[in-house]
Amino acid sequence: MRDAPKVFSIPAGAPFLDVLADAFLTGRLAPLPEPRDDPLALANATILLPTRRAVRALRERLVERLGADAAILPDIRPIGDASEEDHLLDPSAETVADRLALPPAIGRLPRQLALTQLTLAWGRAIRGDSSLLDIHEGEQLLIPASAADAARLAGDLARLMDDVETATDAGAGRDPWTEIQKLAPEDHAGYFQITLDFLKIAFEAWPKYLSDNGVVDPAVRRDHLIRAEAARLERMAARGPVIAAGSTGSIPATAELLKTIAHLPNGAVVLPALDRDLDADGFAAIGGVDTPARAFGHPQFGLKQLIAALGITREDVVPLGAVPEALALRARLATEALRPAETTDAWAMFRAAGPDIRAVDDALADAGLIVAHNEQEEAVAIAIAIREAVEQPDARVALVTPDRTLARRVAAELGRWGLAIDDSAGARLDLLPEGIFARLVGEALVADTDPAALLAVLKHPSAVFGMGRAECRKAARILELAVFRGRRGDCGLAGLAEALAAAREEAGGGAAR
């Protein structure tokens, strides 16, 4: 018989990794071998976190708390990144046959190029179909007119395919693509028929391409590996504690893994910020597994689905960590503000029995609202707030935003004051000097007769072409003065040598010097 699930939750406002590290080291999540100060006591434990950044941060927290000269830390791995398959499975429990049970995942670039080719072929077929020659101008927008259009559509299609694969429950027995084909009956507008025909690339042409090339989509392999890990943990008794923390189980395969870990004799699941302040009626109104369309946008929707899948109720979740009174009140205000519309009548009771206005003011004392007229003003305001905050001793500041453009604007503004930031999303390659140089080289090759494109490459700091940097700069200036200055040469890259020789002859050899 499986053990009762052991599920914990760290409330919003509490330092998640700090609380997790303390609960783990004190044995509250799962029993640890004695003595606790043995450097080898934690070696057999496994902790699964959503991201690689969380893995690095938890290692730092554990090292700080152990304070030993040397210790073997638990096996801490990410489960939210499909590229981390080598760290997901336990190498000691996996055979070569297990690794080869599923073909390798197709790379991101080959996938994009292959989908672009399929999209181009589909566009040519659609334009040659006489039954669709009378399509309206708006319906033609979906049909790629160039390779660039095909690449854009292929990128959108790839994201849709990943979303469908991620949200599909393998045990449900329903094919999402079959359901999609029912969305556009034949009596609907031609645009819907063209859209449905375009989606055939995903559920007809793409599976054939994958089969012919012996590869699978990254999301498919990720889900396969996660389910294989869940099956392994259920089949084999783990050598030490197994703890999964921070995941909401939004991927069905991950939810299966969390359910398996929660029922292990030495397993535990730690949820992030499960709302325990919302009353029962409000929590019930969020919706559940059987009504996924209801209140889908509520931030607690995913957690409610997960605890239902784990076979427990909200009352069965054990709270961990303490929150300062001001932060607890702020979280309660957020709970009431996000209450489902069906239960907003409870606002009157909260106001009547809730905290006085002074407590609310204290809870929101350091919270602010900025109304910006444009993106630049928004970035400047955020940068100023960050600069003021870091002036405090031992200050730690984080900007959390899904808007990458805003993040880059803020980083640029902070750079004016010499403040460097650690961007967890990394830097775009096309904005780095190396990426800019590669892009300029590509543009010069495409724009064969454009002097500006060629000179942009030659004058880039990374361009040396086997020469010294100063020598290369001198050669670029000679080429500009002799061949391009005052004229727009149409000789192309292949004719540069002849054009330079003609310029040398015209100048009487002066250009060569």
Coordinates of C-alpha atoms in Angstrom, one line a residue:
M1 CA 0.0 0.0 0.0
R2 CA 1.3 3.4 -0.9
D3 CA 2.2 5.8 1.9
A4 CA 0.0 8.8 2.6
P5 CA 1.2 11.8 0.5
K6 CA 3.5 14.2 2.3
V7 CA 3.0 17.7 0.9
F8 CA 4.2 21.0 2.3
S9 CA 3.9 24.6 1.3
I10 CA 6.0 27.7 1.8
P11 CA 3.8 30.8 2.0
A12 CA 4.3 33.9 -0.2
G13 CA 6.5 36.4 1.6
A14 CA 8.8 33.8 3.2
P15 CA 12.3 33.2 1.6
F16 CA 11.5 30.0 -0.2
L17 CA 15.0 28.5 -0.6
D18 CA 16.0 29.5 3.0
V19 CA 13.0 27.8 4.5
L20 CA 13.5 24.8 2.2
A21 CA 17.1 24.4 3.3
D22 CA 16.3 24.7 7.0
A23 CA 13.4 22.2 6.7
F24 CA 15.6 19.8 4.8
L25 CA 18.5 19.9 7.2
T26 CA 16.3 19.6 10.3
G27 CA 14.7 16.4 8.9
R28 CA 11.2 17.9 8.8
L29 CA 10.7 17.0 5.1
A30 CA 12.2 13.5 5.4
P31 CA 14.3 11.7 8.0
L32 CA 18.0 12.1 7.5
P33 CA 20.8 9.7 8.7
E34 CA 22.4 10.4 12.0
P35 CA 24.7 12.1 12.9
R36 CA 23.5 15.2 11.1
D37 CA 27.0 16.8 11.1
D38 CA 28.4 13.8 9.2
P39 CA 29.8 15.2 5.9
L40 CA 28.4 12.1 4.2
A41 CA 24.9 12.2 5.8
L42 CA 23.3 14.1 2.9
A43 CA 25.0 12.3 0.0
N44 CA 22.0 9.9 -0.7
A45 CA 19.4 12.6 -0.7
T46 CA 17.9 14.0 -4.0
I47 CA 16.2 17.4 -4.4
L48 CA 14.4 18.3 -7.6
L49 CA 13.9 22.0 -8.4
P50 CA 12.2 23.8 -11.4
T51 CA 15.3 25.6 -12.8
R52 CA 19.1 25.5 -12.9
R53 CA 19.2 28.9 -11.2
A54 CA 17.3 27.5 -8.3
V55 CA 19.7 24.5 -8.1
R56 CA 22.7 26.8 -7.8
A57 CA 21.0 29.0 -5.2
L58 CA 20.0 26.1 -3.0
R59 CA 23.5 24.7 -3.1
E60 CA 24.7 28.1 -1.8
R61 CA 22.1 28.0 1.0
L62 CA 23.1 24.5 2.1
V63 CA 26.8 25.3 2.2
E64 CA 26.1 28.4 4.3
R65 CA 24.1 26.4 6.8
L66 CA 26.4 23.4 7.0
G67 CA 29.4 25.5 7.8
A68 CA 31.7 22.4 7.5
D69 CA 35.1 22.3 6.0
A70 CA 33.9 19.7 3.6
A71 CA 30.6 17.9 2.9
I72 CA 29.0 16.0 0.1
L73 CA 25.8 17.9 -0.8
P74 CA 22.6 16.2 -2.0
D75 CA 22.0 15.4 -5.6
I76 CA 20.2 18.6 -6.7
R77 CA 18.7 18.5 -10.2
P78 CA 16.4 20.6 -12.4
I79 CA 13.2 19.1 -13.8
G80 CA 11.9 22.2 -15.7
D81 CA 14.3 22.2 -18.6
A82 CA 14.1 19.7 -21.5
S83 CA 17.8 20.2 -22.2
E84 CA 18.7 18.9 -18.7
E85 CA 17.9 15.2 -19.5
D86 CA 21.4 14.1 -18.5
H87 CA 20.7 15.5 -15.0
L88 CA 17.2 14.2 -14.7
L89 CA 17.6 10.5 -14.7
D90 CA 19.7 8.6 -12.1
P91 CA 22.7 7.2 -14.1
S92 CA 23.1 4.3 -11.7
A93 CA 19.5 3.1 -12.4
E94 CA 19.5 3.6 -16.2
T95 CA 20.8 1.1 -18.7
V96 CA 21.8 1.7 -22.3
A97 CA 18.6 0.1 -23.4
D98 CA 16.6 2.7 -21.3
R99 CA 18.5 5.5 -22.9
L100 CA 17.8 4.2 -26.4
A101 CA 14.2 3.5 -25.8
L102 CA 13.3 6.8 -27.4
P103 CA 15.0 8.5 -30.3
P104 CA 17.1 11.6 -29.6
A105 CA 15.4 15.0 -29.6
I106 CA 15.7 17.2 -32.7
G107 CA 17.8 20.3 -32.2
R108 CA 16.2 23.7 -32.0
L109 CA 17.8 25.1 -35.2
P110 CA 17.2 21.9 -37.3
R111 CA 13.6 21.9 -36.1
Q112 CA 13.1 25.6 -37.1
L113 CA 14.6 25.0 -40.6
A114 CA 12.6 21.9 -41.2
L115 CA 9.3 23.5 -40.2
T116 CA 10.2 26.5 -42.4
Q117 CA 10.7 24.2 -45.4
L118 CA 7.4 22.5 -44.8
T119 CA 5.7 25.8 -44.4
L120 CA 7.2 27.0 -47.7
A121 CA 6.0 23.9 -49.5
W122 CA 2.6 24.3 -48.0
G123 CA 2.4 27.9 -49.2
R124 CA 3.3 26.9 -52.7
A125 CA 0.7 24.1 -52.7
I126 CA -2.0 26.5 -51.4
R127 CA -1.3 29.1 -54.0
G128 CA -1.5 26.4 -56.7
D129 CA -4.8 25.1 -55.5
S130 CA -7.5 26.4 -57.9
S131 CA -10.2 25.9 -55.2
L132 CA -8.5 28.6 -53.1
L133 CA -7.7 31.2 -55.8
D134 CA -10.7 33.3 -54.8
I135 CA -9.5 33.8 -51.2
H136 CA -9.8 37.3 -49.8
E137 CA -6.9 39.6 -49.0
G138 CA -7.2 39.0 -45.3
E139 CA -7.1 35.2 -45.8
Q140 CA -3.9 35.5 -47.8
L141 CA -2.0 36.9 -44.8
L142 CA -1.5 33.3 -43.5
I143 CA 0.1 32.1 -46.7
P144 CA 3.9 32.8 -46.7
A145 CA 5.1 35.1 -49.5
S146 CA 8.8 34.6 -48.8
A147 CA 11.2 32.5 -46.7
A148 CA 11.1 35.2 -44.0
D149 CA 7.3 34.8 -43.8
A150 CA 7.7 31.0 -43.7
A151 CA 10.2 31.2 -40.9
R152 CA 7.9 33.5 -38.8
L153 CA 4.9 31.1 -39.3
A154 CA 7.1 28.1 -38.5
G155 CA 8.2 29.7 -35.3
D156 CA 4.6 30.3 -34.3
L157 CA 3.7 26.7 -35.2
A158 CA 6.6 25.3 -33.2
R159 CA 5.4 27.2 -30.1
L160 CA 1.8 25.9 -30.6
M161 CA 3.1 22.3 -31.0
D162 CA 5.1 22.7 -27.7
D163 CA 2.1 24.1 -25.9
V164 CA -0.2 21.3 -27.1
E165 CA 2.4 18.6 -26.2
T166 CA 3.0 20.2 -22.8
A167 CA -0.6 20.4 -21.9
T168 CA -1.6 17.0 -23.2
D169 CA -2.1 14.3 -20.6
A170 CA -0.8 11.0 -22.0
G171 CA -3.3 9.0 -19.9
A172 CA -6.3 10.9 -21.0
G173 CA -6.6 8.9 -24.3
R174 CA -7.5 12.0 -26.3
D175 CA -5.7 13.3 -29.3
P176 CA -5.6 17.1 -29.1
W177 CA -5.0 17.5 -32.9
T178 CA -8.2 15.4 -33.6
E179 CA -10.1 17.9 -31.4
I180 CA -8.6 20.8 -33.2
Q181 CA -9.8 19.5 -36.6
K182 CA -13.4 19.8 -35.4
L183 CA -13.1 23.6 -34.7
A184 CA -13.6 24.6 -38.4
P185 CA -16.6 23.0 -40.0
E186 CA -16.7 23.1 -43.8
D187 CA -19.4 25.8 -43.8
H188 CA -17.1 28.3 -42.0
A189 CA -15.2 31.0 -43.8
G190 CA -12.3 30.2 -46.0
Y191 CA -9.8 31.7 -43.5
F192 CA -10.6 28.9 -41.0
Q193 CA -10.2 26.3 -43.6
I194 CA -6.8 27.7 -44.6
T195 CA -5.8 27.8 -40.9
L196 CA -6.8 24.2 -40.4
D197 CA -5.0 23.1 -43.6
F198 CA -1.9 24.9 -42.2
L199 CA -2.1 23.0 -39.0
K200 CA -2.0 19.7 -40.9
I201 CA 1.8 20.4 -41.0
A202 CA 1.8 19.7 -37.3
F203 CA -0.3 16.6 -37.2
E204 CA 0.4 15.0 -40.6
A205 CA 3.7 16.3 -42.2
W206 CA 5.7 16.8 -39.0
P207 CA 5.2 13.3 -37.5
K208 CA 6.3 11.8 -40.8
Y209 CA 9.4 14.0 -40.9
L210 CA 10.3 13.0 -37.4
S211 CA 9.8 9.3 -38.2
D212 CA 11.9 9.5 -41.3
N213 CA 14.8 11.2 -39.5
G214 CA 14.6 9.1 -36.4
V215 CA 14.1 12.0 -33.9
V216 CA 11.4 13.3 -31.7
D217 CA 10.3 16.7 -30.4
P218 CA 12.1 18.0 -27.3
A219 CA 8.9 18.2 -25.3
V220 CA 8.0 14.5 -26.1
R221 CA 11.4 13.3 -25.0
R222 CA 11.2 15.5 -21.8
D223 CA 7.9 14.0 -20.9
H224 CA 9.1 10.5 -21.6
L225 CA 12.1 11.0 -19.3
I226 CA 10.1 12.5 -16.5
R227 CA 7.6 9.7 -16.6
A228 CA 10.5 7.2 -16.7
E229 CA 11.9 8.8 -13.6
A230 CA 8.5 8.5 -11.9
A231 CA 8.2 4.9 -12.8
R232 CA 11.8 4.2 -11.6
L233 CA 11.1 5.9 -8.2
E234 CA 7.9 3.9 -7.7
R235 CA 9.5 0.6 -8.8
M236 CA 12.7 1.0 -6.8
A237 CA 13.2 2.0 -3.2
A238 CA 15.3 5.2 -3.2
R239 CA 18.5 5.1 -1.2
G240 CA 17.7 8.4 0.6
P241 CA 15.2 11.2 0.8
V242 CA 13.6 12.4 -2.4
I243 CA 12.2 16.0 -2.3
A244 CA 10.5 17.9 -5.1
A245 CA 10.2 21.7 -4.4
G246 CA 8.9 24.7 -6.2
S247 CA 7.1 23.0 -9.0
T248 CA 3.4 23.6 -9.7
G249 CA 3.0 20.5 -11.9
S250 CA 1.7 22.5 -14.8
I251 CA 3.1 19.8 -17.2
P252 CA 1.0 16.6 -16.8
A253 CA 4.2 14.5 -16.8
T254 CA 5.7 16.6 -14.0
A255 CA 2.4 16.2 -12.0
E256 CA 2.8 12.4 -12.3
L257 CA 6.3 12.6 -11.0
L258 CA 5.3 14.8 -8.0
K259 CA 2.5 12.4 -7.2
T260 CA 4.9 9.5 -7.1
I261 CA 7.4 11.4 -4.9
A262 CA 4.7 12.5 -2.5
H263 CA 3.7 8.9 -1.9
L264 CA 7.3 7.6 -1.4
P265 CA 8.1 6.5 2.2
N266 CA 11.0 9.0 2.2
G267 CA 9.6 11.5 -0.3
A268 CA 8.1 14.9 0.1
V269 CA 6.7 17.7 -2.2
V270 CA 7.0 21.3 -1.3
L271 CA 4.6 23.7 -3.1
P272 CA 5.2 27.4 -3.7
A273 CA 2.8 29.8 -2.0
L274 CA -0.4 27.8 -1.7
D275 CA -3.0 30.3 -0.6
R276 CA -4.4 29.2 2.8
D277 CA -6.1 32.5 3.5
L278 CA -8.8 32.3 0.9
D279 CA -12.0 30.8 2.4
A280 CA -13.4 27.5 1.3
D281 CA -16.1 29.0 -1.0
G282 CA -13.6 31.2 -2.7
F283 CA -11.1 28.3 -3.2
A284 CA -13.8 26.1 -4.6
A285 CA -14.9 28.8 -7.1
I286 CA -11.4 28.7 -8.7
G287 CA -12.3 25.5 -10.5
G288 CA -10.7 22.1 -10.4
V289 CA -9.6 19.2 -12.5
D290 CA -13.1 18.6 -13.9
T291 CA -13.7 22.2 -14.7
P292 CA -10.4 23.5 -16.2
A293 CA -12.1 26.4 -18.1
R294 CA -13.5 28.0 -15.0
A295 CA -11.4 30.7 -13.4
F296 CA -8.4 29.5 -15.5
G297 CA -6.6 32.8 -15.0
H298 CA -6.4 32.7 -11.2
P299 CA -2.9 32.3 -9.9
Q300 CA -4.0 29.4 -7.6
F301 CA -5.6 27.4 -10.4
G302 CA -2.6 25.3 -11.2
L303 CA -1.9 24.5 -7.5
K304 CA -5.5 23.5 -7.0
Q305 CA -5.3 21.1 -9.9
L306 CA -2.1 19.7 -8.6
I307 CA -3.3 19.0 -5.0
A308 CA -6.4 17.4 -6.5
A309 CA -4.2 15.2 -8.7
L310 CA -2.1 14.3 -5.6
G311 CA -5.3 13.0 -4.0
I312 CA -5.3 15.5 -1.1
T313 CA -7.2 18.6 0.0
R314 CA -5.8 22.0 0.9
E315 CA -6.1 21.2 4.6
D316 CA -3.8 18.3 4.2
V317 CA -0.9 20.5 3.1
V318 CA 1.5 21.3 5.9
P319 CA 2.7 24.9 6.1
L320 CA 6.4 25.7 6.4
G321 CA 8.1 28.9 7.5
A322 CA 6.9 32.1 9.0
V323 CA 6.0 35.4 7.4
P324 CA 6.3 38.8 9.1
E325 CA 3.0 40.3 10.0
A326 CA 3.2 43.2 7.5
L327 CA 3.9 40.8 4.6
A328 CA 1.2 38.4 5.8
L329 CA -1.3 41.2 5.7
R330 CA -0.1 42.2 2.2
A331 CA -0.6 38.7 1.0
R332 CA -4.1 38.6 2.5
L333 CA -4.9 41.8 0.6
A334 CA -3.7 40.3 -2.6
T335 CA -5.9 37.2 -1.9
E336 CA -8.9 39.4 -1.5
A337 CA -8.1 41.5 -4.6
L338 CA -7.8 38.3 -6.7
R339 CA -10.9 36.6 -5.2
P340 CA -13.1 34.8 -7.8
A341 CA -15.9 37.0 -9.0
E342 CA -18.6 34.6 -7.7
T343 CA -17.5 35.3 -4.1
T344 CA -16.7 39.0 -4.1
D345 CA -19.6 39.5 -1.7
A346 CA -17.1 38.4 1.0
W347 CA -15.3 41.7 0.5
A348 CA -17.9 43.4 2.8
M349 CA -17.2 40.9 5.6
F350 CA -13.5 41.2 5.2
R351 CA -13.8 45.0 5.5
A352 CA -16.0 44.7 8.5
A353 CA -13.9 42.2 10.4
G354 CA -10.5 42.9 8.8
P355 CA -7.5 45.0 10.0
D356 CA -7.8 48.7 10.7
I357 CA -6.6 51.2 8.1
R358 CA -3.4 51.8 9.9
A359 CA -2.3 48.2 9.6
V360 CA -3.2 48.3 5.9
D361 CA -1.1 51.4 5.5
D362 CA 1.8 49.7 7.3
A363 CA 1.5 46.7 5.1
L364 CA 1.6 48.8 1.9
A365 CA 4.1 51.3 3.2
D366 CA 6.9 50.2 0.8
A367 CA 4.7 49.3 -2.1
G368 CA 4.3 51.8 -4.9
L369 CA 2.5 52.4 -8.2
I370 CA 4.1 54.0 -11.2
V371 CA 2.0 55.3 -14.1
A372 CA 4.4 55.8 -17.0
H373 CA 3.6 57.4 -20.3
N374 CA 5.8 55.1 -22.4
E375 CA 8.3 52.3 -22.1
Q376 CA 11.3 54.5 -21.7
E377 CA 9.8 56.4 -18.8
E378 CA 8.9 53.1 -17.2
A379 CA 12.4 51.8 -17.6
V380 CA 13.9 55.0 -16.1
A381 CA 11.6 54.9 -13.1
I382 CA 12.5 51.3 -12.4
A383 CA 16.2 52.0 -12.8
I384 CA 16.0 54.9 -10.3
A385 CA 14.1 52.8 -7.8
I386 CA 16.8 50.1 -8.1
R387 CA 19.6 52.6 -7.7
E388 CA 18.0 54.0 -4.6
A389 CA 17.5 50.5 -3.1
V390 CA 21.1 49.3 -3.7
E391 CA 22.4 52.3 -1.8
Q392 CA 21.3 50.6 1.4
P393 CA 23.8 48.3 3.1
D394 CA 23.5 44.6 2.2
A395 CA 20.6 45.4 -0.1
R396 CA 19.4 42.7 -2.6
V397 CA 17.2 43.9 -5.5
A398 CA 15.4 41.8 -8.1
L399 CA 13.4 42.9 -11.2
V400 CA 10.9 40.3 -12.2
T401 CA 9.3 40.8 -15.6
P402 CA 8.5 38.7 -18.6
D403 CA 9.1 41.7 -20.9
R404 CA 12.7 41.2 -22.2
T405 CA 12.7 44.6 -23.9
L406 CA 11.9 46.3 -20.6
A407 CA 14.6 44.3 -18.9
R408 CA 17.2 45.5 -21.4
R409 CA 16.1 49.1 -21.1
V410 CA 16.5 49.0 -17.4
A411 CA 19.9 47.3 -17.7
A412 CA 21.0 50.1 -20.1
E413 CA 19.8 52.8 -17.7
L414 CA 21.6 51.1 -14.8
G415 CA 24.7 51.0 -16.9
R416 CA 24.8 54.8 -16.9
W417 CA 25.6 54.6 -13.2
G418 CA 28.1 51.8 -13.6
L419 CA 25.7 49.2 -12.1
A420 CA 26.0 45.7 -13.6
I421 CA 23.1 43.3 -13.2
D422 CA 23.0 39.5 -13.3
D423 CA 20.3 38.7 -15.9
S424 CA 19.0 35.2 -15.2
A425 CA 17.6 35.1 -18.8
G426 CA 21.1 35.7 -20.2
A427 CA 22.0 38.0 -23.1
R428 CA 20.7 37.7 -26.6
L429 CA 23.5 36.5 -29.0
D430 CA 22.5 38.9 -31.7
L431 CA 23.1 41.8 -29.3
L432 CA 26.6 40.7 -28.2
P433 CA 29.7 41.8 -30.2
E434 CA 30.2 38.3 -31.5
G435 CA 26.6 37.9 -32.6
I436 CA 26.5 41.3 -34.2
F437 CA 29.6 40.4 -36.2
A438 CA 28.1 37.1 -37.4
R439 CA 24.9 38.9 -38.4
L440 CA 26.9 41.5 -40.4
V441 CA 28.8 38.8 -42.2
G442 CA 25.6 37.1 -43.2
E443 CA 24.1 40.4 -44.4
A444 CA 27.2 41.1 -46.4
L445 CA 26.9 37.7 -48.1
V446 CA 23.3 38.2 -48.9
A447 CA 23.7 41.9 -50.1
D448 CA 26.5 41.0 -52.4
T449 CA 26.6 44.4 -54.2
D450 CA 26.0 46.7 -51.1
P451 CA 29.2 48.5 -50.1
A452 CA 27.7 49.6 -46.8
A453 CA 27.1 46.0 -45.7
L454 CA 30.7 45.0 -46.6
L455 CA 32.2 48.0 -44.9
A456 CA 30.2 47.3 -41.8
V457 CA 31.9 44.0 -41.6
L458 CA 35.4 45.3 -42.4
K459 CA 35.2 48.0 -39.7
H460 CA 33.9 45.7 -36.9
P461 CA 36.5 45.3 -34.1
S462 CA 36.3 41.5 -34.6
A463 CA 37.3 41.6 -38.3
V464 CA 41.0 40.9 -38.8
F465 CA 41.0 38.3 -41.6
G466 CA 44.3 36.8 -40.7
M467 CA 46.0 40.2 -40.3
G468 CA 46.7 42.5 -37.4
R469 CA 43.9 44.7 -36.3
A470 CA 45.6 47.9 -37.3
E471 CA 46.6 46.4 -40.7
C472 CA 43.0 45.3 -41.3
R473 CA 41.7 48.8 -40.5
K474 CA 44.1 50.4 -42.9
A475 CA 43.1 48.0 -45.7
A476 CA 39.5 48.7 -45.1
R477 CA 40.1 52.5 -45.4
I478 CA 42.0 51.9 -48.6
L479 CA 39.2 49.8 -50.0
E480 CA 36.6 52.5 -49.1
L481 CA 38.5 55.4 -50.6
A482 CA 39.6 53.5 -53.8
V483 CA 36.5 51.6 -54.7
F484 CA 33.4 52.8 -52.8
R485 CA 33.9 56.5 -52.0
G486 CA 31.7 58.6 -54.3
R487 CA 30.2 55.7 -56.2
R488 CA 28.0 52.6 -55.6
G489 CA 30.0 49.7 -57.0
D490 CA 28.1 46.8 -58.5
C491 CA 31.0 44.4 -58.9
G492 CA 30.0 42.2 -56.0
L493 CA 32.4 40.4 -53.7
A494 CA 33.8 38.3 -56.5
G495 CA 34.8 41.5 -58.5
L496 CA 36.4 43.4 -55.6
A497 CA 40.0 42.4 -56.7
E498 CA 39.4 43.6 -60.2
A499 CA 37.8 46.9 -59.0
L500 CA 40.7 47.5 -56.6
A501 CA 43.2 46.8 -59.4
A502 CA 41.4 49.3 -61.7
A503 CA 41.4 51.9 -59.0
R504 CA 45.1 51.4 -58.4
E505 CA 45.8 51.8 -62.1
E506 CA 43.6 54.9 -62.3
A507 CA 45.4 56.5 -59.3
G508 CA 48.8 55.6 -60.7
G509 CA 49.5 53.3 -57.8
G510 CA 48.7 55.9 -55.2
A511 CA 45.8 53.9 -53.8
A512 CA 48.1 51.0 -53.0
R513 CA 50.2 53.1 -50.7

